[in-house]
Amino acid sequence: HGVLDDVEAAAACIFQNGITAIVGIPMQVSYLARMKKELFDTHIKKVLLSTDYVADALVKSLSRNGTCQVFNHYGMTEMGYGGGVECACLSGYHLRENDLYFEIVDPITGKVVEDGTYGEVVFTTLNRQAMPLIRYKTGDRARFLVETCACGTFLRRMEKVRGRIENTLSVEGHEITLRDLDEIFLAYESLMDYRVECYDPNRLHVRLVLDKNTDAKAFQNALKQELHVRFQSKFDFEIEIEEDDRSSKITRSMIKRKIHDCRQGAKR
Ligand SMILES: [Zn+2]
Protein backbone atom coordinates (compact mmCIF):
# COMPACT_ATOMS: atom_id res chain seq x y z
CA HIS A 1 0.00 0.00 0.00
CA GLY A 2 2.85 2.41 0.79
CA VAL A 3 2.87 5.32 3.21
CA LEU A 4 -0.48 5.84 4.87
CA ASP A 5 -1.87 9.15 3.74
CA ASP A 6 -5.59 8.52 3.39
CA VAL A 7 -7.46 6.53 6.04
CA GLU A 8 -10.40 5.66 3.75
CA ALA A 9 -8.15 4.32 1.01
CA ALA A 10 -6.03 2.35 3.49
CA ALA A 11 -9.12 0.85 5.16
CA ALA A 12 -10.59 -0.15 1.79
CA CYS A 13 -7.30 -1.82 0.87
CA ILE A 14 -7.20 -3.73 4.18
CA PHE A 15 -10.81 -4.94 3.81
CA GLN A 16 -10.51 -5.92 0.15
CA ASN A 17 -7.27 -7.84 0.58
CA GLY A 18 -8.04 -9.40 3.95
CA ILE A 19 -4.88 -7.87 5.44
CA THR A 20 -4.14 -8.85 9.04
CA ALA A 21 -0.73 -7.21 9.62
CA ILE A 22 0.36 -3.65 8.93
CA VAL A 23 3.59 -1.66 9.22
CA GLY A 24 3.31 2.05 9.91
CA ILE A 25 4.24 5.27 11.68
CA PRO A 26 2.83 5.38 15.24
CA MET A 27 0.57 8.44 15.05
CA GLN A 28 -0.65 7.48 11.59
CA VAL A 29 -1.60 3.99 12.71
CA SER A 30 -3.22 5.45 15.81
CA TYR A 31 -5.30 7.78 13.62
CA LEU A 32 -6.31 4.85 11.42
CA ALA A 33 -7.25 2.76 14.48
CA ARG A 34 -9.27 5.56 16.02
CA MET A 35 -11.05 6.52 12.81
CA LYS A 36 -11.70 2.94 11.75
CA LYS A 37 -12.18 0.98 14.96
CA GLU A 38 -13.91 -1.87 13.11
CA LEU A 39 -10.68 -2.65 11.23
CA PHE A 40 -9.00 -3.64 14.45
CA ASP A 41 -12.03 -5.62 15.61
CA THR A 42 -12.16 -7.81 12.53
CA HIS A 43 -8.90 -7.66 10.57
CA ILE A 44 -5.69 -6.29 12.05
CA LYS A 45 -3.98 -8.72 14.42
CA LYS A 46 -0.37 -7.53 14.13
CA VAL A 47 1.14 -4.05 13.87
CA LEU A 48 4.80 -3.12 13.41
CA LEU A 49 5.53 0.49 14.33
CA SER A 50 8.55 2.36 13.05
CA THR A 51 10.06 5.82 12.33
CA ASP A 52 8.98 7.58 15.54
CA TYR A 53 9.31 6.42 19.14
CA VAL A 54 6.21 4.70 20.49
CA ALA A 55 4.44 5.72 23.69
CA ASP A 56 3.28 2.89 25.99
CA ALA A 57 -0.20 4.45 25.98
CA LEU A 58 -0.31 4.03 22.22
CA VAL A 59 0.75 0.35 22.39
CA LYS A 60 -1.91 -0.28 25.04
CA SER A 61 -4.56 1.40 22.94
CA LEU A 62 -3.62 -0.45 19.73
CA SER A 63 -3.25 -3.84 21.39
CA ARG A 64 -6.93 -3.84 22.44
CA ASN A 65 -6.61 -6.07 25.47
CA GLY A 66 -4.14 -8.33 23.72
CA THR A 67 -6.13 -9.08 20.58
CA CYS A 68 -3.55 -7.24 18.46
CA GLN A 69 0.22 -7.69 18.86
CA VAL A 70 2.13 -4.41 18.60
CA PHE A 71 5.80 -4.75 17.61
CA ASN A 72 8.30 -1.89 17.81
CA HIS A 73 11.01 -1.36 15.28
CA TYR A 74 13.99 0.92 15.78
CA GLY A 75 15.98 2.40 12.98
CA MET A 76 16.97 5.51 11.10
CA THR A 77 18.14 6.33 7.60
CA GLU A 78 21.77 6.52 8.76
CA MET A 79 21.57 2.93 10.08
CA GLY A 80 20.38 1.75 6.69
CA TYR A 81 16.89 1.88 8.28
CA GLY A 82 16.98 -1.24 10.40
CA GLY A 83 18.55 -1.04 13.86
CA GLY A 84 16.53 -3.53 15.86
CA VAL A 85 13.11 -5.06 16.23
CA GLU A 86 11.08 -6.72 18.96
CA CYS A 87 10.46 -10.47 18.98
CA ALA A 88 7.08 -12.02 19.90
CA CYS A 89 7.93 -11.49 23.60
CA LEU A 90 7.52 -7.74 22.90
CA SER A 91 10.19 -6.73 25.38
CA GLY A 92 12.78 -4.54 23.71
CA TYR A 93 14.55 -4.38 20.36
CA HIS A 94 16.87 -7.21 19.37
CA LEU A 95 19.72 -5.27 17.81
CA ARG A 96 21.20 -5.90 14.38
CA GLU A 97 24.65 -6.56 15.82
CA ASN A 98 26.13 -8.18 12.75
CA ASP A 99 26.07 -4.78 11.01
CA LEU A 100 25.92 -2.18 13.76
CA TYR A 101 27.79 -1.73 17.03
CA PHE A 102 25.62 0.08 19.57
CA GLU A 103 26.71 2.02 22.64
CA ILE A 104 24.80 4.08 25.19
CA VAL A 105 26.71 7.19 26.24
CA ASP A 106 26.30 10.19 28.47
CA PRO A 107 25.05 12.85 26.02
CA ILE A 108 27.24 15.55 27.60
CA THR A 109 30.55 13.75 28.19
CA GLY A 110 30.22 11.13 25.44
CA LYS A 111 31.43 8.46 27.88
CA VAL A 112 29.84 5.00 27.79
CA VAL A 113 27.39 4.53 30.68
CA GLU A 114 26.91 1.32 32.66
CA ASP A 115 24.60 -1.26 31.07
CA GLY A 116 21.03 -0.65 32.18
CA THR A 117 21.56 3.12 32.55
CA TYR A 118 19.80 5.59 30.26
CA GLY A 119 21.83 7.67 27.86
CA GLU A 120 22.13 8.61 24.22
CA VAL A 121 22.22 5.85 21.60
CA VAL A 122 25.44 5.91 19.56
CA PHE A 123 26.26 3.45 16.79
CA THR A 124 29.14 2.44 14.55
CA THR A 125 28.69 0.70 11.22
CA LEU A 126 30.75 -2.49 11.02
CA ASN A 127 30.81 -3.39 7.36
CA ARG A 128 29.58 -0.43 5.37
CA GLN A 129 31.84 0.75 2.58
CA ALA A 130 30.17 3.79 1.03
CA MET A 131 29.30 5.77 4.14
CA PRO A 132 30.87 4.34 7.28
CA LEU A 133 29.85 5.98 10.54
CA ILE A 134 31.87 5.91 13.75
CA ARG A 135 30.11 6.49 17.07
CA TYR A 136 27.31 8.33 15.33
CA LYS A 137 25.11 10.16 17.85
CA THR A 138 21.43 9.45 17.22
CA GLY A 139 19.88 11.95 19.64
CA ASP A 140 17.71 9.10 20.96
CA ARG A 141 17.45 8.29 24.64
CA ALA A 142 17.42 4.60 25.66
CA ARG A 143 19.19 1.91 27.71
CA PHE A 144 20.37 -1.65 27.23
CA LEU A 145 18.37 -4.40 28.91
CA VAL A 146 20.74 -6.67 30.77
CA GLU A 147 18.60 -9.77 31.25
CA THR A 148 18.31 -12.28 28.39
CA CYS A 149 15.02 -12.14 26.51
CA ALA A 150 12.59 -15.02 27.14
CA CYS A 151 13.03 -16.05 23.48
CA GLY A 152 16.65 -16.89 24.32
CA THR A 153 18.29 -14.71 21.67
CA PHE A 154 22.00 -13.99 21.95
CA LEU A 155 21.46 -10.55 20.41
CA ARG A 156 21.81 -7.51 22.60
CA ARG A 157 18.53 -6.03 23.72
CA MET A 158 17.64 -2.37 23.97
CA GLU A 159 14.63 -0.97 25.76
CA LYS A 160 12.21 0.97 23.64
CA VAL A 161 13.64 4.38 22.78
CA ARG A 162 12.28 7.03 25.11
CA GLY A 163 12.15 9.80 22.55
CA ARG A 164 14.57 12.27 21.07
CA ILE A 165 16.71 14.22 23.47
CA GLU A 166 15.83 17.39 21.52
CA ASN A 167 12.15 16.86 22.29
CA THR A 168 12.76 17.88 25.89
CA LEU A 169 11.67 21.30 26.94
CA SER A 170 13.01 23.04 29.99
CA VAL A 171 10.44 25.37 31.49
CA GLU A 172 11.28 27.30 34.66
CA GLY A 173 13.89 24.70 35.60
CA HIS A 174 11.56 21.73 35.07
CA GLU A 175 11.83 19.34 32.16
CA ILE A 176 8.96 18.07 30.10
CA THR A 177 9.22 15.67 27.16
CA LEU A 178 6.97 14.85 24.27
CA ARG A 179 6.89 11.34 25.66
CA ASP A 180 5.49 12.56 29.01
CA LEU A 181 2.72 14.29 27.12
CA ASP A 182 2.10 11.34 24.80
CA GLU A 183 1.60 9.01 27.76
CA ILE A 184 -1.12 11.29 29.08
CA PHE A 185 -2.83 12.42 25.90
CA LEU A 186 -2.78 9.21 23.85
CA ALA A 187 -4.46 7.28 26.65
CA TYR A 188 -7.64 9.16 25.69
CA GLU A 189 -9.24 7.20 22.86
CA SER A 190 -11.08 10.27 21.56
CA LEU A 191 -7.86 12.17 20.93
CA MET A 192 -6.89 12.04 17.26
CA ASP A 193 -3.85 14.32 17.18
CA TYR A 194 -2.19 17.07 19.18
CA ARG A 195 0.50 19.73 18.98
CA VAL A 196 2.44 21.49 21.72
CA GLU A 197 3.94 24.96 21.46
CA CYS A 198 5.77 27.01 24.03
CA TYR A 199 5.77 30.81 23.65
CA ASP A 200 5.89 32.17 27.18
CA PRO A 201 8.62 31.15 29.61
CA ASN A 202 6.33 28.89 31.66
CA ARG A 203 3.24 28.33 29.58
CA LEU A 204 2.56 25.46 27.20
CA HIS A 205 -0.04 25.82 24.52
CA VAL A 206 -1.66 22.49 23.64
CA ARG A 207 -3.85 22.13 20.58
CA LEU A 208 -5.90 18.94 20.69
CA VAL A 209 -7.84 17.38 17.87
CA LEU A 210 -10.77 15.42 19.28
CA ASP A 211 -13.24 13.06 17.76
CA LYS A 212 -16.38 15.03 17.02
CA ASN A 213 -18.55 12.86 19.27
CA THR A 214 -16.55 13.88 22.33
CA ASP A 215 -17.87 16.22 25.01
CA ALA A 216 -15.08 18.81 24.67
CA LYS A 217 -15.82 20.60 27.94
CA ALA A 218 -15.77 17.39 30.00
CA PHE A 219 -12.62 16.26 28.18
CA GLN A 220 -10.88 19.55 28.89
CA ASN A 221 -11.78 19.42 32.59
CA ALA A 222 -10.60 15.82 32.96
CA LEU A 223 -7.35 16.57 31.16
CA LYS A 224 -6.67 19.75 33.15
CA GLN A 225 -7.14 17.78 36.34
CA GLU A 226 -4.78 15.05 35.17
CA LEU A 227 -2.11 17.54 34.05
CA HIS A 228 -2.38 19.28 37.39
CA VAL A 229 -1.84 16.03 39.28
CA ARG A 230 0.91 14.79 36.95
CA PHE A 231 2.97 17.99 36.88
CA GLN A 232 1.98 19.45 40.26
CA SER A 233 1.31 22.84 38.69
CA LYS A 234 4.94 23.22 37.55
CA PHE A 235 3.68 24.12 34.10
CA ASP A 236 0.82 26.28 33.00
CA PHE A 237 -1.18 24.59 30.23
CA GLU A 238 -3.41 26.47 27.87
CA ILE A 239 -5.67 23.97 26.10
CA GLU A 240 -7.31 24.63 22.78
CA ILE A 241 -9.66 22.04 21.33
CA GLU A 242 -10.33 21.47 17.68
CA GLU A 243 -13.01 19.12 16.49
CA ASP A 244 -11.77 16.50 14.09
CA ASP A 245 -13.10 17.32 10.66
CA ARG A 246 -13.25 13.57 9.89
CA SER A 247 -10.84 14.15 7.07
CA SER A 248 -9.37 10.85 6.03
CA LYS A 249 -6.10 12.59 5.12
CA ILE A 250 -3.15 12.15 7.40
CA THR A 251 -1.22 15.33 8.16
CA ARG A 252 2.55 15.85 8.06
CA SER A 253 2.54 16.69 11.77
CA MET A 254 1.71 13.05 12.55
CA ILE A 255 4.93 11.90 10.91
CA LYS A 256 7.76 13.89 12.48
CA ARG A 257 6.46 15.11 15.76
CA LYS A 258 8.14 17.60 18.04
CA ILE A 259 7.54 20.11 20.80
CA HIS A 260 7.57 23.51 19.11
CA ASP A 261 9.72 25.78 21.22
CA CYS A 262 8.86 29.28 19.98
CA ARG A 263 10.42 31.18 22.85
CA GLN A 264 12.86 33.92 22.00
CA GLY A 265 16.34 32.57 21.51
CA ALA A 266 15.14 28.95 21.44
CA LYS A 267 16.72 26.59 18.94
CA ARG A 268 14.30 25.88 16.15
ZN1 LIG B 1 13.26 -12.02 22.26
Coordinates of C-alpha atoms and ligand atoms in Angstrom, one line a residue:
H1 CA 0.0 0.0 0.0
G2 CA 2.8 2.4 0.8
V3 CA 2.9 5.3 3.2
L4 CA -0.5 5.8 4.9
D5 CA -1.9 9.2 3.7
D6 CA -5.6 8.5 3.4
V7 CA -7.5 6.5 6.0
E8 CA -10.4 5.7 3.8
A9 CA -8.1 4.3 1.0
A10 CA -6.0 2.3 3.5
A11 CA -9.1 0.9 5.2
A12 CA -10.6 -0.2 1.8
C13 CA -7.3 -1.8 0.9
I14 CA -7.2 -3.7 4.2
F15 CA -10.8 -4.9 3.8
Q16 CA -10.5 -5.9 0.2
N17 CA -7.3 -7.8 0.6
G18 CA -8.0 -9.4 4.0
I19 CA -4.9 -7.9 5.4
T20 CA -4.1 -8.9 9.0
A21 CA -0.7 -7.2 9.6
I22 CA 0.4 -3.6 8.9
V23 CA 3.6 -1.7 9.2
G24 CA 3.3 2.1 9.9
I25 CA 4.2 5.3 11.7
P26 CA 2.8 5.4 15.2
M27 CA 0.6 8.4 15.1
Q28 CA -0.7 7.5 11.6
V29 CA -1.6 4.0 12.7
S30 CA -3.2 5.5 15.8
Y31 CA -5.3 7.8 13.6
L32 CA -6.3 4.8 11.4
A33 CA -7.2 2.8 14.5
R34 CA -9.3 5.6 16.0
M35 CA -11.1 6.5 12.8
K36 CA -11.7 2.9 11.7
K37 CA -12.2 1.0 15.0
E38 CA -13.9 -1.9 13.1
L39 CA -10.7 -2.6 11.2
F40 CA -9.0 -3.6 14.4
D41 CA -12.0 -5.6 15.6
T42 CA -12.2 -7.8 12.5
H43 CA -8.9 -7.7 10.6
I44 CA -5.7 -6.3 12.0
K45 CA -4.0 -8.7 14.4
K46 CA -0.4 -7.5 14.1
V47 CA 1.1 -4.1 13.9
L48 CA 4.8 -3.1 13.4
L49 CA 5.5 0.5 14.3
S50 CA 8.5 2.4 13.1
T51 CA 10.1 5.8 12.3
D52 CA 9.0 7.6 15.5
Y53 CA 9.3 6.4 19.1
V54 CA 6.2 4.7 20.5
A55 CA 4.4 5.7 23.7
D56 CA 3.3 2.9 26.0
A57 CA -0.2 4.5 26.0
L58 CA -0.3 4.0 22.2
V59 CA 0.7 0.4 22.4
K60 CA -1.9 -0.3 25.0
S61 CA -4.6 1.4 22.9
L62 CA -3.6 -0.5 19.7
S63 CA -3.3 -3.8 21.4
R64 CA -6.9 -3.8 22.4
N65 CA -6.6 -6.1 25.5
G66 CA -4.1 -8.3 23.7
T67 CA -6.1 -9.1 20.6
C68 CA -3.5 -7.2 18.5
Q69 CA 0.2 -7.7 18.9
V70 CA 2.1 -4.4 18.6
F71 CA 5.8 -4.7 17.6
N72 CA 8.3 -1.9 17.8
H73 CA 11.0 -1.4 15.3
Y74 CA 14.0 0.9 15.8
G75 CA 16.0 2.4 13.0
M76 CA 17.0 5.5 11.1
T77 CA 18.1 6.3 7.6
E78 CA 21.8 6.5 8.8
M79 CA 21.6 2.9 10.1
G80 CA 20.4 1.8 6.7
Y81 CA 16.9 1.9 8.3
G82 CA 17.0 -1.2 10.4
G83 CA 18.6 -1.0 13.9
G84 CA 16.5 -3.5 15.9
V85 CA 13.1 -5.1 16.2
E86 CA 11.1 -6.7 19.0
C87 CA 10.5 -10.5 19.0
A88 CA 7.1 -12.0 19.9
C89 CA 7.9 -11.5 23.6
L90 CA 7.5 -7.7 22.9
S91 CA 10.2 -6.7 25.4
G92 CA 12.8 -4.5 23.7
Y93 CA 14.5 -4.4 20.4
H94 CA 16.9 -7.2 19.4
L95 CA 19.7 -5.3 17.8
R96 CA 21.2 -5.9 14.4
E97 CA 24.6 -6.6 15.8
N98 CA 26.1 -8.2 12.8
D99 CA 26.1 -4.8 11.0
L100 CA 25.9 -2.2 13.8
Y101 CA 27.8 -1.7 17.0
F102 CA 25.6 0.1 19.6
E103 CA 26.7 2.0 22.6
I104 CA 24.8 4.1 25.2
V105 CA 26.7 7.2 26.2
D106 CA 26.3 10.2 28.5
P107 CA 25.0 12.8 26.0
I108 CA 27.2 15.5 27.6
T109 CA 30.6 13.7 28.2
G110 CA 30.2 11.1 25.4
K111 CA 31.4 8.5 27.9
V112 CA 29.8 5.0 27.8
V113 CA 27.4 4.5 30.7
E114 CA 26.9 1.3 32.7
D115 CA 24.6 -1.3 31.1
G116 CA 21.0 -0.6 32.2
T117 CA 21.6 3.1 32.5
Y118 CA 19.8 5.6 30.3
G119 CA 21.8 7.7 27.9
E120 CA 22.1 8.6 24.2
V121 CA 22.2 5.8 21.6
V122 CA 25.4 5.9 19.6
F123 CA 26.3 3.4 16.8
T124 CA 29.1 2.4 14.6
T125 CA 28.7 0.7 11.2
L126 CA 30.7 -2.5 11.0
N127 CA 30.8 -3.4 7.4
R128 CA 29.6 -0.4 5.4
Q129 CA 31.8 0.7 2.6
A130 CA 30.2 3.8 1.0
M131 CA 29.3 5.8 4.1
P132 CA 30.9 4.3 7.3
L133 CA 29.9 6.0 10.5
I134 CA 31.9 5.9 13.7
R135 CA 30.1 6.5 17.1
Y136 CA 27.3 8.3 15.3
K137 CA 25.1 10.2 17.8
T138 CA 21.4 9.5 17.2
G139 CA 19.9 12.0 19.6
D140 CA 17.7 9.1 21.0
R141 CA 17.5 8.3 24.6
A142 CA 17.4 4.6 25.7
R143 CA 19.2 1.9 27.7
F144 CA 20.4 -1.7 27.2
L145 CA 18.4 -4.4 28.9
V146 CA 20.7 -6.7 30.8
E147 CA 18.6 -9.8 31.2
T148 CA 18.3 -12.3 28.4
C149 CA 15.0 -12.1 26.5
A150 CA 12.6 -15.0 27.1
C151 CA 13.0 -16.0 23.5
G152 CA 16.7 -16.9 24.3
T153 CA 18.3 -14.7 21.7
F154 CA 22.0 -14.0 22.0
L155 CA 21.5 -10.6 20.4
R156 CA 21.8 -7.5 22.6
R157 CA 18.5 -6.0 23.7
M158 CA 17.6 -2.4 24.0
E159 CA 14.6 -1.0 25.8
K160 CA 12.2 1.0 23.6
V161 CA 13.6 4.4 22.8
R162 CA 12.3 7.0 25.1
G163 CA 12.2 9.8 22.5
R164 CA 14.6 12.3 21.1
I165 CA 16.7 14.2 23.5
E166 CA 15.8 17.4 21.5
N167 CA 12.2 16.9 22.3
T168 CA 12.8 17.9 25.9
L169 CA 11.7 21.3 26.9
S170 CA 13.0 23.0 30.0
V171 CA 10.4 25.4 31.5
E172 CA 11.3 27.3 34.7
G173 CA 13.9 24.7 35.6
H174 CA 11.6 21.7 35.1
E175 CA 11.8 19.3 32.2
I176 CA 9.0 18.1 30.1
T177 CA 9.2 15.7 27.2
L178 CA 7.0 14.8 24.3
R179 CA 6.9 11.3 25.7
D180 CA 5.5 12.6 29.0
L181 CA 2.7 14.3 27.1
D182 CA 2.1 11.3 24.8
E183 CA 1.6 9.0 27.8
I184 CA -1.1 11.3 29.1
F185 CA -2.8 12.4 25.9
L186 CA -2.8 9.2 23.9
A187 CA -4.5 7.3 26.7
Y188 CA -7.6 9.2 25.7
E189 CA -9.2 7.2 22.9
S190 CA -11.1 10.3 21.6
L191 CA -7.9 12.2 20.9
M192 CA -6.9 12.0 17.3
D193 CA -3.9 14.3 17.2
Y194 CA -2.2 17.1 19.2
R195 CA 0.5 19.7 19.0
V196 CA 2.4 21.5 21.7
E197 CA 3.9 25.0 21.5
C198 CA 5.8 27.0 24.0
Y199 CA 5.8 30.8 23.7
D200 CA 5.9 32.2 27.2
P201 CA 8.6 31.2 29.6
N202 CA 6.3 28.9 31.7
R203 CA 3.2 28.3 29.6
L204 CA 2.6 25.5 27.2
H205 CA 0.0 25.8 24.5
V206 CA -1.7 22.5 23.6
R207 CA -3.8 22.1 20.6
L208 CA -5.9 18.9 20.7
V209 CA -7.8 17.4 17.9
L210 CA -10.8 15.4 19.3
D211 CA -13.2 13.1 17.8
K212 CA -16.4 15.0 17.0
N213 CA -18.6 12.9 19.3
T214 CA -16.5 13.9 22.3
D215 CA -17.9 16.2 25.0
A216 CA -15.1 18.8 24.7
K217 CA -15.8 20.6 27.9
A218 CA -15.8 17.4 30.0
F219 CA -12.6 16.3 28.2
Q220 CA -10.9 19.5 28.9
N221 CA -11.8 19.4 32.6
A222 CA -10.6 15.8 33.0
L223 CA -7.3 16.6 31.2
K224 CA -6.7 19.8 33.2
Q225 CA -7.1 17.8 36.3
E226 CA -4.8 15.0 35.2
L227 CA -2.1 17.5 34.1
H228 CA -2.4 19.3 37.4
V229 CA -1.8 16.0 39.3
R230 CA 0.9 14.8 37.0
F231 CA 3.0 18.0 36.9
Q232 CA 2.0 19.5 40.3
S233 CA 1.3 22.8 38.7
K234 CA 4.9 23.2 37.5
F235 CA 3.7 24.1 34.1
D236 CA 0.8 26.3 33.0
F237 CA -1.2 24.6 30.2
E238 CA -3.4 26.5 27.9
I239 CA -5.7 24.0 26.1
E240 CA -7.3 24.6 22.8
I241 CA -9.7 22.0 21.3
E242 CA -10.3 21.5 17.7
E243 CA -13.0 19.1 16.5
D244 CA -11.8 16.5 14.1
D245 CA -13.1 17.3 10.7
R246 CA -13.3 13.6 9.9
S247 CA -10.8 14.1 7.1
S248 CA -9.4 10.9 6.0
K249 CA -6.1 12.6 5.1
I250 CA -3.2 12.2 7.4
T251 CA -1.2 15.3 8.2
R252 CA 2.5 15.8 8.1
S253 CA 2.5 16.7 11.8
M254 CA 1.7 13.0 12.6
I255 CA 4.9 11.9 10.9
K256 CA 7.8 13.9 12.5
R257 CA 6.5 15.1 15.8
K258 CA 8.1 17.6 18.0
I259 CA 7.5 20.1 20.8
H260 CA 7.6 23.5 19.1
D261 CA 9.7 25.8 21.2
C262 CA 8.9 29.3 20.0
R263 CA 10.4 31.2 22.9
Q264 CA 12.9 33.9 22.0
G265 CA 16.3 32.6 21.5
A266 CA 15.1 28.9 21.4
K267 CA 16.7 26.6 18.9
R268 CA 14.3 25.9 16.1
Ligands
ZN1 ZN 13.3 -12.0 22.3

